[in-house]
Coordinates of C-alpha atoms (C1' of nucleotides) in Angstrom, one line a residue:
Chain A
X1333 CA -29.0 -10.9 -1.8
X1334 CA -28.6 -9.8 -4.8
X1335 CA -30.0 -12.3 -5.4
X1336 CA -33.8 -11.0 -4.5
X1337 CA -32.3 -8.6 -8.0
X1338 CA -31.3 -11.4 -9.8
X1339 CA -34.9 -13.1 -8.9
X1340 CA -37.3 -9.9 -9.2
X1341 CA -35.0 -9.2 -13.2
X1342 CA -35.8 -12.7 -14.2
X1343 CA -39.4 -12.1 -13.0
X1344 CA -39.8 -9.1 -15.1
X1345 CA -38.4 -11.1 -18.2
X1346 CA -40.6 -13.9 -17.6
X1347 CA -43.4 -11.6 -18.1
X1348 CA -42.9 -9.6 -20.8
X1349 CA -41.8 -13.1 -22.2
X1350 CA -45.8 -14.1 -21.1
X1351 CA -47.0 -10.9 -23.0
X1352 CA -45.2 -11.8 -25.9
X1353 CA -42.8 -8.5 -25.3
X1354 CA -39.2 -8.4 -27.2
X1355 CA -37.0 -6.0 -26.1
X1356 CA -33.9 -5.4 -27.0
X1357 CA -33.4 -2.9 -23.7
X1358 CA -32.0 -4.0 -21.0
X1359 CA -34.8 -4.3 -17.8
X1360 CA -33.7 -1.5 -15.6
X1361 CA -34.4 -2.5 -11.7
X1362 CA -33.1 0.4 -8.9
X1363 CA -33.0 1.4 -5.6
X1364 CA -35.6 3.8 -5.8
X1365 CA -34.7 7.3 -4.4
X1366 CA -37.9 7.3 -2.1
X1367 CA -38.4 4.5 -0.4
X1368 CA -42.4 4.9 -0.8
X1369 CA -41.6 3.9 -3.8
X1370 CA -40.8 0.4 -2.6
X1371 CA -37.2 -1.6 -1.9
X1372 CA -37.2 -2.3 -6.1
X1373 CA -38.6 -0.1 -9.1
X1374 CA -38.0 -0.9 -13.0
X1375 CA -38.8 1.5 -15.2
X1376 CA -39.6 -1.6 -17.8
X1377 CA -42.8 -0.9 -18.4
X1378 CA -42.3 3.2 -19.6
X1379 CA -39.0 1.3 -22.2
X1380 CA -40.7 -0.6 -23.3
X1381 CA -44.2 1.1 -23.8
X1382 CA -43.2 2.6 -27.1
X1383 CA -41.4 -0.6 -29.0
X1384 CA -44.4 -2.6 -27.4
X1385 CA -47.4 0.0 -28.5
X1386 CA -49.2 -0.1 -25.1
X1387 CA -48.8 2.4 -23.1
X1388 CA -47.3 2.2 -20.1
X1389 CA -49.4 2.0 -17.7
X1390 CA -51.3 -0.5 -19.3
X1391 CA -48.7 -2.3 -20.0
X1392 CA -47.1 -2.5 -16.1
X1393 CA -50.7 -3.4 -15.3
X1394 CA -50.8 -6.8 -17.6
X1395 CA -47.1 -7.1 -16.4
X1396 CA -47.6 -7.3 -12.6
X1397 CA -50.5 -9.8 -13.7
X1398 CA -48.8 -11.9 -15.3
X1399 CA -45.8 -11.5 -12.5
X1400 CA -47.8 -12.1 -9.4
X1401 CA -47.7 -15.6 -9.9
X1402 CA -44.0 -16.6 -10.1
X1403 CA -42.5 -13.7 -8.0
X1404 CA -40.8 -15.0 -5.2
X1405 CA -42.1 -15.3 -1.5
X1406 CA -40.3 -12.4 -0.1
X1407 CA -42.2 -10.1 -2.7
X1408 CA -45.0 -8.1 -0.5
X1409 CA -46.2 -6.6 -2.7
X1410 CA -45.9 -4.9 -6.3
X1411 CA -47.4 -1.6 -7.1
X1412 CA -47.2 0.7 -10.3
X1413 CA -46.9 4.4 -9.5
X1414 CA -46.0 7.5 -11.8
X1415 CA -46.5 7.5 -15.2
X1416 CA -46.0 3.5 -14.9
X1417 CA -42.8 2.8 -13.0
X1418 CA -43.4 -0.9 -11.3
X1419 CA -42.7 -0.9 -7.4
X1420 CA -41.6 -3.8 -5.6
X1421 CA -42.4 -3.9 -1.8
X1422 CA -40.4 -6.7 0.1
X1423 CA -41.4 -7.8 3.3
X1424 CA -39.4 -7.0 6.3
X1425 CA -37.4 -10.4 6.9
X1426 CA -35.4 -10.3 4.1
X1427 CA -34.1 -6.9 5.7
X1428 CA -33.0 -9.3 8.6
X1429 CA -31.8 -11.8 6.1
X1430 CA -29.1 -9.3 5.1
X1431 CA -28.5 -8.6 8.7
X1432 CA -27.5 -12.5 9.5
X1433 CA -26.0 -13.0 6.0
X1434 CA -23.5 -10.0 7.5
X1435 CA -23.3 -11.3 11.0
X1436 CA -22.0 -15.2 9.7
X1437 CA -20.3 -13.5 6.4
X1438 CA -18.3 -10.9 9.3
X1439 CA -16.3 -7.8 8.4
X1440 CA -13.7 -10.0 5.8
X1441 CA -16.3 -11.8 3.9
X1442 CA -19.9 -9.6 4.2
X1443 CA -19.9 -7.7 0.5
X1444 CA -17.0 -9.3 -1.1
X1445 CA -17.3 -9.8 -5.1
X1446 CA -15.3 -12.1 -7.2
X1447 CA -15.3 -10.5 -10.8
X1448 CA -11.9 -9.9 -10.0
X1449 CA -11.2 -13.4 -9.5
X1450 CA -8.0 -14.8 -11.2
X1451 CA -7.0 -11.2 -12.3
X1452 CA -4.0 -9.6 -11.2
X1453 CA -3.5 -5.8 -11.7
X1454 CA -0.6 -4.0 -10.9
X1455 CA -2.2 -0.7 -9.7
X1456 CA 1.3 2.4 -10.3
X1457 CA 0.4 5.5 -7.6
X1458 CA 2.1 8.1 -6.2
X1459 CA 5.4 7.7 -8.4
X1460 CA 7.2 11.1 -7.1
X1461 CA 10.3 12.1 -8.5
X1462 CA 13.2 10.5 -5.5
X1463 CA 14.6 14.5 -4.8
X1464 CA 12.5 15.0 -1.9
X1465 CA 9.9 14.3 0.4
X1466 CA 6.3 14.2 -0.7
X1467 CA 4.7 17.0 -0.7
X1468 CA 0.7 17.4 0.6
X1469 CA -1.3 16.9 -2.7
X1470 CA 0.8 13.7 -2.7
X1471 CA -1.7 12.7 -0.9
X1472 CA -4.4 11.9 -2.8
X1473 CA -2.6 9.4 -4.3
X1474 CA -1.9 7.8 -1.9
X1475 CA -5.5 7.7 -0.2
X1476 CA -6.9 7.4 -3.5
X1477 CA -4.3 4.4 -5.2
X1478 CA -4.2 2.8 -1.9
X1479 CA -8.1 2.4 -1.6
X1480 CA -8.9 1.6 -4.7
X1481 CA -6.2 -1.5 -4.4
X1482 CA -8.5 -2.1 -1.1
X1483 CA -11.8 -2.1 -3.3
X1484 CA -10.1 -4.3 -6.1
X1485 CA -8.8 -7.0 -3.0
X1486 CA -12.1 -7.0 -2.3
X1487 CA -13.6 -7.8 -5.3
X1488 CA -11.6 -10.7 -5.7
X1489 CA -8.6 -9.2 -7.7
X1490 CA -4.9 -10.0 -6.9
X1491 CA -3.3 -6.4 -6.4
X1492 CA 0.3 -5.7 -6.6
X1493 CA 1.0 -2.2 -5.1
X1494 CA 3.8 -0.9 -7.0
X1495 CA 6.1 2.4 -6.4
X1496 CA 8.0 3.9 -9.7
X1497 CA 11.5 5.9 -8.9
X1498 CA 12.4 7.7 -12.0
X1499 CA 16.0 7.4 -9.9
X1500 CA 17.6 9.0 -13.2
X1501 CA 18.4 11.5 -15.1
X1502 CA 18.9 15.9 -15.0
X1503 CA 16.6 15.9 -11.6
X1504 CA 18.0 13.4 -9.6
X1505 CA 22.0 15.4 -10.9
X1506 CA 20.2 18.5 -9.6
X1507 CA 18.9 17.1 -6.4
X1508 CA 22.4 15.9 -5.8
X1509 CA 24.0 18.8 -6.5
X1510 CA 21.9 21.2 -4.5
X1511 CA 22.4 18.0 -2.0
X1512 CA 26.5 18.8 -2.2
X1513 CA 26.3 22.6 -2.6
X1514 CA 24.9 23.1 1.2
X1515 CA 27.1 20.8 2.5
X1516 CA 30.0 22.6 0.9
X1517 CA 28.4 26.0 2.7
X1518 CA 27.8 27.3 -0.9
X1519 CA 24.8 28.6 -2.3
X1520 CA 22.3 26.1 -4.4
X1521 CA 22.4 26.7 -7.6
X1522 CA 19.3 28.9 -8.9
X1523 CA 17.9 26.1 -11.1
X1524 CA 18.5 23.5 -7.7
X1525 CA 16.5 22.1 -4.9
X1526 CA 15.9 25.2 -2.9
X1527 CA 14.1 23.9 -0.2
X1528 CA 14.8 23.4 4.2
X1529 CA 14.4 20.0 3.7
X1530 CA 17.9 20.1 1.4
X1531 CA 19.5 21.7 4.6
X1532 CA 18.6 19.3 6.7
X1533 CA 19.7 16.5 4.9
X1534 CA 23.1 18.3 3.9
X1535 CA 23.9 18.6 8.0
X1536 CA 23.0 15.0 8.1
X1537 CA 24.8 13.4 5.4
X1538 CA 28.9 12.1 6.8
X1539 CA 31.5 14.0 4.5
X1540 CA 32.5 11.2 3.0
X1541 CA 29.3 10.4 1.4
X1542 CA 29.1 10.5 -2.1
X1543 CA 25.8 12.7 -2.6
X1544 CA 24.2 10.7 -5.5
X1545 CA 24.4 7.7 -3.7
X1546 CA 23.2 8.7 0.0
X1547 CA 21.0 11.6 -1.3
X1548 CA 19.0 8.8 -3.0
X1549 CA 18.6 6.6 0.4
X1550 CA 17.7 9.6 2.4
X1551 CA 15.0 10.3 0.0
X1552 CA 14.1 7.0 0.0
X1553 CA 13.5 6.1 3.7
X1554 CA 11.8 9.6 4.0
X1555 CA 9.2 8.2 1.3
X1556 CA 8.3 4.9 2.7
X1557 CA 7.8 6.7 6.3
X1558 CA 5.7 9.2 4.7
X1559 CA 3.6 6.6 3.3
X1560 CA 3.6 4.3 6.3
X1561 CA 2.7 7.1 8.9
X1562 CA -0.3 7.1 6.2
X1563 CA -0.9 3.4 6.0
X1564 CA 0.0 2.9 2.3
X1565 CA 3.1 -0.3 1.6
X1566 CA 4.1 -1.0 -1.8
X1567 CA 4.8 -4.3 -2.4
X1568 CA 7.2 -2.8 -5.3
X1569 CA 9.6 0.0 -5.5
X1570 CA 10.6 0.1 -9.1
X1571 CA 13.8 1.5 -10.2
X1572 CA 13.9 3.5 -13.4
X1573 CA 18.2 3.4 -14.0
X1574 CA 17.6 -0.8 -13.3
X1575 CA 15.8 -0.9 -16.6
X1576 CA 19.0 0.5 -17.9
X1577 CA 20.9 -1.7 -16.2
X1578 CA 19.1 -5.1 -16.8
X1579 CA 19.1 -3.5 -21.0
X1580 CA 15.9 -4.0 -20.7
X1581 CA 15.3 0.0 -22.5
X1582 CA 17.5 -2.0 -25.6
X1583 CA 15.2 -5.0 -25.7
X1584 CA 12.2 -2.7 -25.5
X1585 CA 14.4 -0.7 -28.7
X1586 CA 15.4 -3.7 -30.3
X1587 CA 11.4 -5.3 -30.3
X1588 CA 10.2 -2.1 -31.2
X1589 CA 12.4 -1.8 -34.4
X1590 CA 11.5 -5.4 -35.9
X1591 CA 7.6 -4.1 -35.0
X1592 CA 8.9 -1.6 -37.6
X1593 CA 7.5 1.4 -36.3
X1594 CA 10.5 3.1 -35.2
X1595 CA 12.8 5.3 -37.5
X1596 CA 15.5 7.8 -37.9
X1597 CA 15.0 11.8 -38.5
X1598 CA 17.3 14.9 -37.8
X1599 CA 19.4 12.6 -35.9
X1600 CA 17.1 11.4 -33.7
X1601 CA 15.3 8.2 -33.6
X1602 CA 11.2 8.4 -33.6
X1603 CA 8.5 5.9 -32.6
X1604 CA 5.3 5.9 -35.1
X1605 CA 2.8 6.5 -32.5
X1606 CA 0.3 7.7 -35.2
X1607 CA 0.3 4.6 -36.5
X1608 CA -1.1 4.0 -32.5
X1609 CA -3.7 7.3 -32.7
X1610 CA -1.7 9.6 -31.7
X1611 CA -1.4 13.3 -33.2
X1612 CA 2.4 13.0 -33.9
X1613 CA 5.4 11.2 -33.7
X1614 CA 7.9 10.9 -31.1
X1615 CA 11.1 11.2 -30.5
X1616 CA 12.1 8.3 -28.2
X1617 CA 15.9 8.8 -28.4
X1618 CA 17.1 12.3 -28.8
X1619 CA 20.0 13.8 -31.1
X1620 CA 22.6 13.7 -28.2
X1621 CA 21.8 10.1 -27.9
X1622 CA 19.7 10.1 -24.4
X1623 CA 16.8 8.6 -24.7
X1624 CA 13.4 10.7 -23.9
X1625 CA 11.3 9.9 -21.0
X1626 CA 8.6 7.8 -22.9
X1627 CA 11.2 5.3 -24.0
X1628 CA 11.5 4.0 -20.2
X1629 CA 8.0 4.2 -19.9
X1630 CA 7.2 2.3 -22.2
X1631 CA 10.4 -0.2 -21.4
X1632 CA 8.8 -0.4 -17.6
X1633 CA 5.5 -1.3 -18.7
X1634 CA 6.3 -4.0 -21.3
X1635 CA 8.1 -5.0 -17.7
X1636 CA 5.0 -5.0 -16.2
X1637 CA 3.5 -7.2 -19.0
X1638 CA 6.2 -9.6 -18.8
X1639 CA 5.5 -10.3 -15.0
X1640 CA 2.6 -11.3 -16.0
X1641 CA -0.2 -8.6 -14.8
X1642 CA -3.4 -9.2 -16.6
X1643 CA -3.6 -5.8 -16.2
X1644 CA -2.2 -2.3 -15.6
X1645 CA -3.6 0.2 -13.6
X1646 CA -1.3 3.6 -13.6
X1647 CA -3.1 6.9 -11.4
X1648 CA -1.6 10.2 -12.8
X1649 CA -2.4 13.7 -12.0
X1650 CA -3.9 15.7 -14.6
X1651 CA -1.0 17.7 -15.9
X1652 CA 0.8 14.4 -17.5
X1653 CA -3.1 14.2 -19.0
X1654 CA -1.2 14.2 -22.4
X1655 CA 1.3 11.3 -22.4
X1656 CA -1.7 9.1 -21.7
X1657 CA -1.9 8.4 -25.4
X1658 CA 1.9 7.7 -26.2
X1659 CA 2.8 5.7 -23.8
X1660 CA -0.7 3.2 -24.5
X1661 CA 0.9 3.8 -28.1
X1662 CA 4.2 2.5 -27.2
X1663 CA 2.1 -0.4 -25.4
X1664 CA 0.2 -1.1 -28.3
X1665 CA 3.4 -0.4 -31.0
X1666 CA 4.9 -3.4 -28.7
X1667 CA 2.2 -5.4 -29.8
X1668 CA 0.4 -5.5 -25.9
X1669 CA -3.7 -4.7 -26.0
X1670 CA -3.8 -0.6 -24.9
X1671 CA -7.2 -1.7 -23.2
X1672 CA -4.8 -3.7 -20.2
X1673 CA -3.5 -0.5 -19.4
X1674 CA -5.9 1.6 -17.4
X1675 CA -4.5 5.4 -17.0
X1676 CA -6.8 7.3 -14.3
X1677 CA -6.6 11.0 -13.8
X1678 CA -7.1 12.4 -11.0
X1679 CA -6.9 16.7 -10.8
X1680 CA -4.4 18.5 -8.2
X1681 CA -4.7 19.0 -5.5
X1682 CA -4.8 23.1 -4.1
X1683 CA -3.4 23.4 -0.9
X1684 CA -5.0 26.5 1.5
X1685 CA -3.2 27.5 4.3
X1686 CA -4.0 30.8 6.2
X1687 CA -6.2 31.4 3.2
X1688 CA -4.0 31.9 0.5
X1689 CA -3.5 29.0 -2.3
X1690 CA 0.2 27.4 -1.3
X1691 CA 2.5 26.4 -4.1
X1692 CA 4.0 22.9 -4.1
X1693 CA 7.4 22.5 -5.6
X1694 CA 9.4 21.0 -4.6
X1695 CA 12.4 23.1 -6.1
X1696 CA 10.9 26.5 -4.7
X1697 CA 10.7 25.4 -1.6
X1698 CA 7.4 26.3 -0.6
X1699 CA 6.5 22.8 -0.3
X1700 CA 3.8 21.9 2.1
X1701 CA 5.6 18.1 3.1
X1702 CA 2.5 15.6 3.4
X1703 CA 4.9 14.3 6.5
X1704 CA 4.1 17.6 8.0
X1705 CA 0.2 17.6 7.2
X1706 CA 0.0 14.0 9.1
X1707 CA 1.8 15.1 11.9
X1708 CA -0.8 18.0 12.5
X1709 CA -4.1 16.4 11.7
X1710 CA -3.6 12.6 12.4
X1711 CA -3.8 10.2 9.2
X1712 CA -7.5 8.8 9.8
X1713 CA -8.2 12.7 8.8
X1714 CA -5.7 13.3 6.2
X1715 CA -7.2 10.4 4.4
X1716 CA -10.2 11.0 4.6
X1717 CA -10.6 14.3 3.9
X1718 CA -8.4 12.7 0.3
X1719 CA -11.3 10.5 -0.5
X1720 CA -14.2 12.7 -0.1
X1721 CA -14.5 13.4 -3.2
X1722 CA -14.1 11.7 -6.9
X1723 CA -10.7 12.4 -8.3
X1724 CA -12.0 14.6 -10.9
X1725 CA -12.8 18.0 -9.3
X1726 CA -10.0 19.8 -8.0
X1727 CA -9.5 19.5 -4.1
X1728 CA -9.0 22.2 -1.9
X1729 CA -6.9 21.3 1.1
X1730 CA -7.5 23.6 3.7
X1731 CA -5.3 22.8 6.2
X1732 CA -7.2 25.3 8.8
X1733 CA -9.9 23.8 8.6
X1734 CA -8.8 19.7 7.9
X1735 CA -6.6 20.4 11.5
X1736 CA -9.2 23.1 13.6
X1737 CA -12.2 22.5 12.6
X1738 CA -13.1 19.4 13.7
X1739 CA -17.2 20.5 12.6
X1740 CA -16.4 20.6 9.2
X1741 CA -14.4 17.4 8.8
X1742 CA -16.5 13.7 8.7
X1743 CA -14.3 11.8 9.8
X1744 CA -15.2 12.1 13.2
X1745 CA -18.7 11.8 12.7
X1746 CA -17.9 8.4 11.2
X1747 CA -15.5 7.3 13.9
X1748 CA -17.7 8.5 16.7
X1749 CA -20.6 6.6 15.3
X1750 CA -18.2 3.2 15.8
X1751 CA -17.3 4.3 19.0
X1752 CA -20.7 4.3 20.3
X1753 CA -21.4 0.8 18.1
X1754 CA -18.0 -0.3 20.3
X1755 CA -19.7 0.9 23.6
X1756 CA -22.9 -0.8 23.5
X1757 CA -21.4 -3.8 23.3
X1758 CA -19.4 -2.6 26.1
X1759 CA -21.6 -1.9 28.2
X1760 CA -24.3 -4.8 27.5
X1761 CA -20.8 -7.1 29.0
X1762 CA -21.0 -4.6 31.8
X1763 CA -24.0 -5.9 32.5
X1764 CA -24.5 -9.4 32.0
X1765 CA -26.7 -9.6 28.9
X1766 CA -25.4 -12.9 27.6
X1767 CA -26.3 -12.8 23.4
X1768 CA -28.7 -15.7 22.4
X1769 CA -28.2 -17.3 19.5
X1770 CA -29.7 -15.7 16.7
X1771 CA -32.3 -18.7 16.6
X1772 CA -32.9 -17.8 19.9
X1773 CA -33.8 -14.0 18.7
X1774 CA -37.1 -13.2 17.0
X1775 CA -36.1 -10.3 14.7
X1776 CA -39.5 -9.6 13.2
X1777 CA -39.2 -7.1 16.7
X1778 CA -37.3 -4.9 15.1
X1779 CA -39.8 -2.3 13.4
X1780 CA -38.5 0.5 13.9
X1781 CA -38.1 3.2 10.9
X1782 CA -34.5 3.9 12.2
X1783 CA -33.7 0.2 11.9
X1784 CA -35.3 -0.8 8.7
X1785 CA -33.7 2.6 7.3
X1786 CA -30.0 1.3 9.3
X1787 CA -31.0 -2.5 7.6
X1788 CA -32.0 -0.8 4.1
X1789 CA -28.1 0.9 4.3
X1790 CA -26.7 -2.1 5.0
X1791 CA -27.6 -4.2 2.4
X1792 CA -26.7 -1.3 0.0
X1793 CA -23.3 -2.0 1.1
X1794 CA -22.6 -5.1 -1.5
X1795 CA -23.5 -3.5 -4.6
X1796 CA -21.9 -0.1 -2.9
X1797 CA -19.0 -1.5 -3.2
X1798 CA -19.1 -3.4 -6.4
X1799 CA -19.8 0.5 -8.2
X1800 CA -17.1 1.7 -6.2
X1801 CA -14.8 -0.6 -7.6
X1802 CA -15.6 -0.6 -11.1
X1803 CA -15.7 2.2 -11.8
X1804 CA -12.7 3.2 -9.4
X1805 CA -14.5 5.5 -7.2
X1806 CA -13.6 5.1 -3.6
X1807 CA -15.3 8.3 -3.0
X1808 CA -18.5 6.1 -3.0
X1809 CA -17.1 4.6 -0.3
X1810 CA -16.7 7.5 1.9
X1811 CA -20.4 8.4 0.8
X1812 CA -22.2 5.1 2.2
X1813 CA -19.9 5.3 5.3
X1814 CA -21.0 8.8 6.1
X1815 CA -24.7 7.7 5.8
X1816 CA -24.9 4.4 7.0
X1817 CA -23.1 6.6 10.0
X1818 CA -25.7 9.0 10.1
X1819 CA -28.2 5.9 10.4
X1820 CA -26.7 5.0 12.8
X1821 CA -26.7 7.6 15.0
X1822 CA -30.4 8.2 14.5
X1823 CA -31.2 4.8 15.6
X1824 CA -28.9 5.4 18.1
X1825 CA -30.5 8.6 19.7
X1826 CA -34.6 6.8 19.4
X1827 CA -33.2 3.0 19.9
X1828 CA -32.5 2.4 22.8
X1829 CA -30.7 -0.9 22.9
X1830 CA -31.1 -1.9 26.5
X1831 CA -32.4 -0.3 30.2
X1832 CA -35.5 1.0 31.2
X1833 CA -38.6 -0.1 28.9
X1834 CA -36.7 -1.9 26.8
X1835 CA -37.8 -5.8 26.9
X1836 CA -34.5 -8.5 27.1
X1837 CA -36.3 -9.9 23.5
X1838 CA -35.7 -6.3 21.8
X1839 CA -32.1 -6.2 23.5
X1840 CA -30.8 -9.4 21.7
X1841 CA -32.5 -8.6 18.8
X1842 CA -31.1 -4.8 18.6
X1843 CA -27.8 -6.6 19.7
X1844 CA -27.4 -8.4 17.1
X1845 CA -28.3 -4.5 14.4
X1846 CA -25.9 -3.3 16.7
X1847 CA -23.3 -5.9 15.6
X1848 CA -23.8 -5.9 11.8
X1849 CA -23.7 -2.2 11.9
X1850 CA -20.4 -3.0 13.4
X1851 CA -19.1 -5.3 10.2
X1852 CA -20.7 -2.4 8.2
X1853 CA -18.9 0.1 8.9
X1854 CA -15.4 -1.9 9.4
X1855 CA -15.5 -3.3 6.6
X1856 CA -16.2 0.4 4.5
X1857 CA -13.7 2.1 7.1
X1858 CA -11.1 -0.4 6.1
X1859 CA -11.6 0.3 2.5
X1860 CA -11.5 3.6 2.8
X1861 CA -7.8 2.9 5.3
X1862 CA -9.3 4.6 8.1
X1863 CA -8.9 3.2 11.9
X1864 CA -12.2 2.6 13.5
X1865 CA -11.5 3.4 17.3
X1866 CA -12.9 1.8 20.1
X1867 CA -13.6 4.9 21.9
X1868 CA -13.0 8.5 21.4
Chain B
rG286 C1' -6.6 26.5 -32.7
rC287 C1' -7.1 21.0 -30.2
rC288 C1' -7.4 17.6 -26.3
rC289 C1' -9.3 16.1 -20.9
rC290 C1' -11.3 17.3 -16.6
rC291 C1' -15.1 20.8 -13.7
rG292 C1' -19.6 24.4 -13.0
rU293 C1' -26.0 22.1 -8.6
rA294 C1' -27.9 25.6 -1.8
rG295 C1' -23.8 31.0 1.3
rC296 C1' -19.1 27.3 1.4
rU297 C1' -17.4 22.0 0.1
rC298 C1' -19.4 18.5 -2.7
rA299 C1' -23.1 13.5 -4.1
rG300 C1' -27.1 12.3 -7.3
rA301 C1' -24.7 11.8 -15.1
rC302 C1' -24.8 4.8 -20.0
rG303 C1' -32.6 9.6 -19.4
rG304 C1' -37.2 8.3 -15.2
rA305 C1' -41.4 9.8 -10.0
rC306 C1' -41.2 16.3 -6.1
rA307 C1' -33.1 18.2 -7.1
rG308 C1' -29.9 15.5 -2.3
rA309 C1' -26.3 15.9 1.8
rG310 C1' -22.5 17.6 4.8
rC311 C1' -20.5 22.6 6.6
rA312 C1' -22.2 27.8 8.2
rG313 C1' -26.7 31.0 9.8
rC314 C1' -31.3 30.0 12.5
rU315 C1' -34.8 26.7 16.7
rG316 C1' -35.9 23.2 19.2
rC317 C1' -33.5 17.9 22.5
rC318 C1' -28.8 15.8 28.3
rU319 C1' -32.8 12.0 35.2
rU320 C1' -31.3 5.6 30.7
rC321 C1' -25.8 2.3 26.0
rU322 C1' -20.1 8.9 24.3
rA323 C1' -24.7 15.4 23.0
rA324 C1' -17.7 14.9 18.6
rG325 C1' -24.9 13.4 18.5
rC326 C1' -31.1 13.6 16.8
rA327 C1' -34.9 16.7 15.1
rG328 C1' -37.0 21.2 12.8
rA329 C1' -37.2 25.5 9.9
rC330 C1' -34.1 28.0 6.2
rG331 C1' -31.7 28.2 1.6
rG332 C1' -32.0 26.0 -5.8
rU333 C1' -33.9 30.0 -13.0
rC334 C1' -28.5 22.0 -11.7
rG335 C1' -23.3 28.2 -16.1
rC336 C1' -26.1 29.8 -21.1
rA337 C1' -28.8 28.7 -25.4
rG338 C1' -31.0 26.0 -28.9
rG339 C1' -32.1 20.5 -30.6
rU340 C1' -33.3 14.9 -28.8
rU341 C1' -37.4 12.4 -25.9
rC342 C1' -44.0 10.5 -23.0
rA343 C1' -39.6 12.1 -19.5
rA344 C1' -33.2 16.0 -19.5
rA345 C1' -29.3 17.9 -13.9
rU346 C1' -28.2 13.7 -17.0
rC347 C1' -27.9 12.7 -23.8
rC348 C1' -25.9 16.3 -28.6
rU349 C1' -24.6 20.6 -30.5
rG350 C1' -23.3 25.6 -29.5
rC351 C1' -21.3 29.8 -26.2
rC352 C1' -19.3 31.5 -21.0
rG353 C1' -16.3 30.5 -16.5
rG354 C1' -11.9 28.1 -14.3
rG355 C1' -8.3 24.0 -13.8
rG356 C1' -4.7 21.1 -16.6
rG357 C1' -2.2 19.6 -21.2
rC358 C1' -0.6 19.9 -26.4
rA359 C1' 8.5 19.1 -26.7
rC360 C1' 14.6 16.4 -29.5
rC361 C1' 11.4 18.9 -20.0
rA362 C1' 10.4 14.8 -16.8

RNA sequence: GCCCCCGUAGCUCAGACGGACAGAGCAGCUGCCUUCUAAGCAGACGGUCGCAGGUUCAAAUCCUGCCGGGGGCACCA
């Protein structure tokens, strides 16, 4: 199917060659926004007109003439339009081929890509401090990270999901102190953790428990449960503390020293990050002997490389933007290729409740727990809401809208399409309709615009998956699924699969079409991590 | 002062390695349930693509400068 695209590009190349035109420019071939402009369209005549010294439409005309004899047989017609676009119109049969491909490959293989084959990637996401429950905003990283992992897997990458626990340092101490204080019936220190959960957990904590150890376990349990509620599971929960215990931090420091990028100044130890694109050098060991967060971070990423990953992806909130350069510098200072560390920055979530923005701070205690949001709106609505838009835009998560006003939540629109698909299959079965084998079915009966629209959209799924993966943009899958579901609703409304006035042959063809739709929706929903309900 | 993201319809957003009349959802208006679930479908309405220059046959898209919103520039994490 994408082989059609390759074919057409090849045709254009041949055409150019036969006209003795040498173009350095890549050949553009895309899906026109309007279907009147054909199934595929190229602007090559426009782009090559100037270097070739020929007016675009004239060049297009010559190209078409030279291409016509060599074009694949699915091409029905080639037209020149507008300023010089070359538009390819394909026979409907190609749509039926796409449909059969989807059916024969099924939901586990249709749209798969091999671009990530033999590349192992470590994706680190969420990684919120283990000092309390995840807040609602953290759901964005969970949903985004997990879906990105799904996408990478579908494109052949070997994916490892990882959560980094900053289980060392002042915040952990404060957390333990806050728990202990509550337990003892004392007021929590003003810079300690004030949240409601501290009170609850202190009550749960046995009298003889060590607040630091017990608290850590309690937090981990909470994090795991909340993420599981959202369908997010990690392969590794990596402890920062373990880096100290294993000596990895010391080793990293030695390694850096041996590479000559470390120096002492004012009683502190510095890393010469300016040698690797940073604005200024960074302290890695403070004058009081404590490492700053950078050093463990560098040691951690070194460890990831040592574990054999080819690519490291970190997903951070944009508030950590300032650390990207220095971490990359640290990685480069160790001799690793900084391009193998990819940091994706996402804009933070603004949570709105009762029309008012809510601050999300564990310390002050005004936080809204992700777990509660999941209970209120359900994991599907929550995930889809997080995956509705680009990670580059600020997401406003309005609790009232997501939980109450279902019309503003597209999750139902999409899931309803799936439920309708399932319903058709169910009713067909109840009516005793036996599905023939594809060879016995006449797919050329599928001529309704609704049917062809559906198949055109289906044909775009593989390239959409690839694009979404390469751009690290799961929301493009959301957009595709939403659009596809919409087309199905239109089909459902205008094209009955069975019943009065529908010939048995047409029913057979449409049953296959519906099956293909099921596969397409399923693939999209699985990548998004949203369930596909049989009925609603 | 420097760096990153955003500014497109009333609202939330697509479209951004330049292309053919700028798209969707929601809200509001108007139609459609005697055949597979109306959580649906259809129609109308709605836009100086933040502003100003520039490059180009062609700019929402690229360049420059402004304006507005958010976030960063520690011997805090």
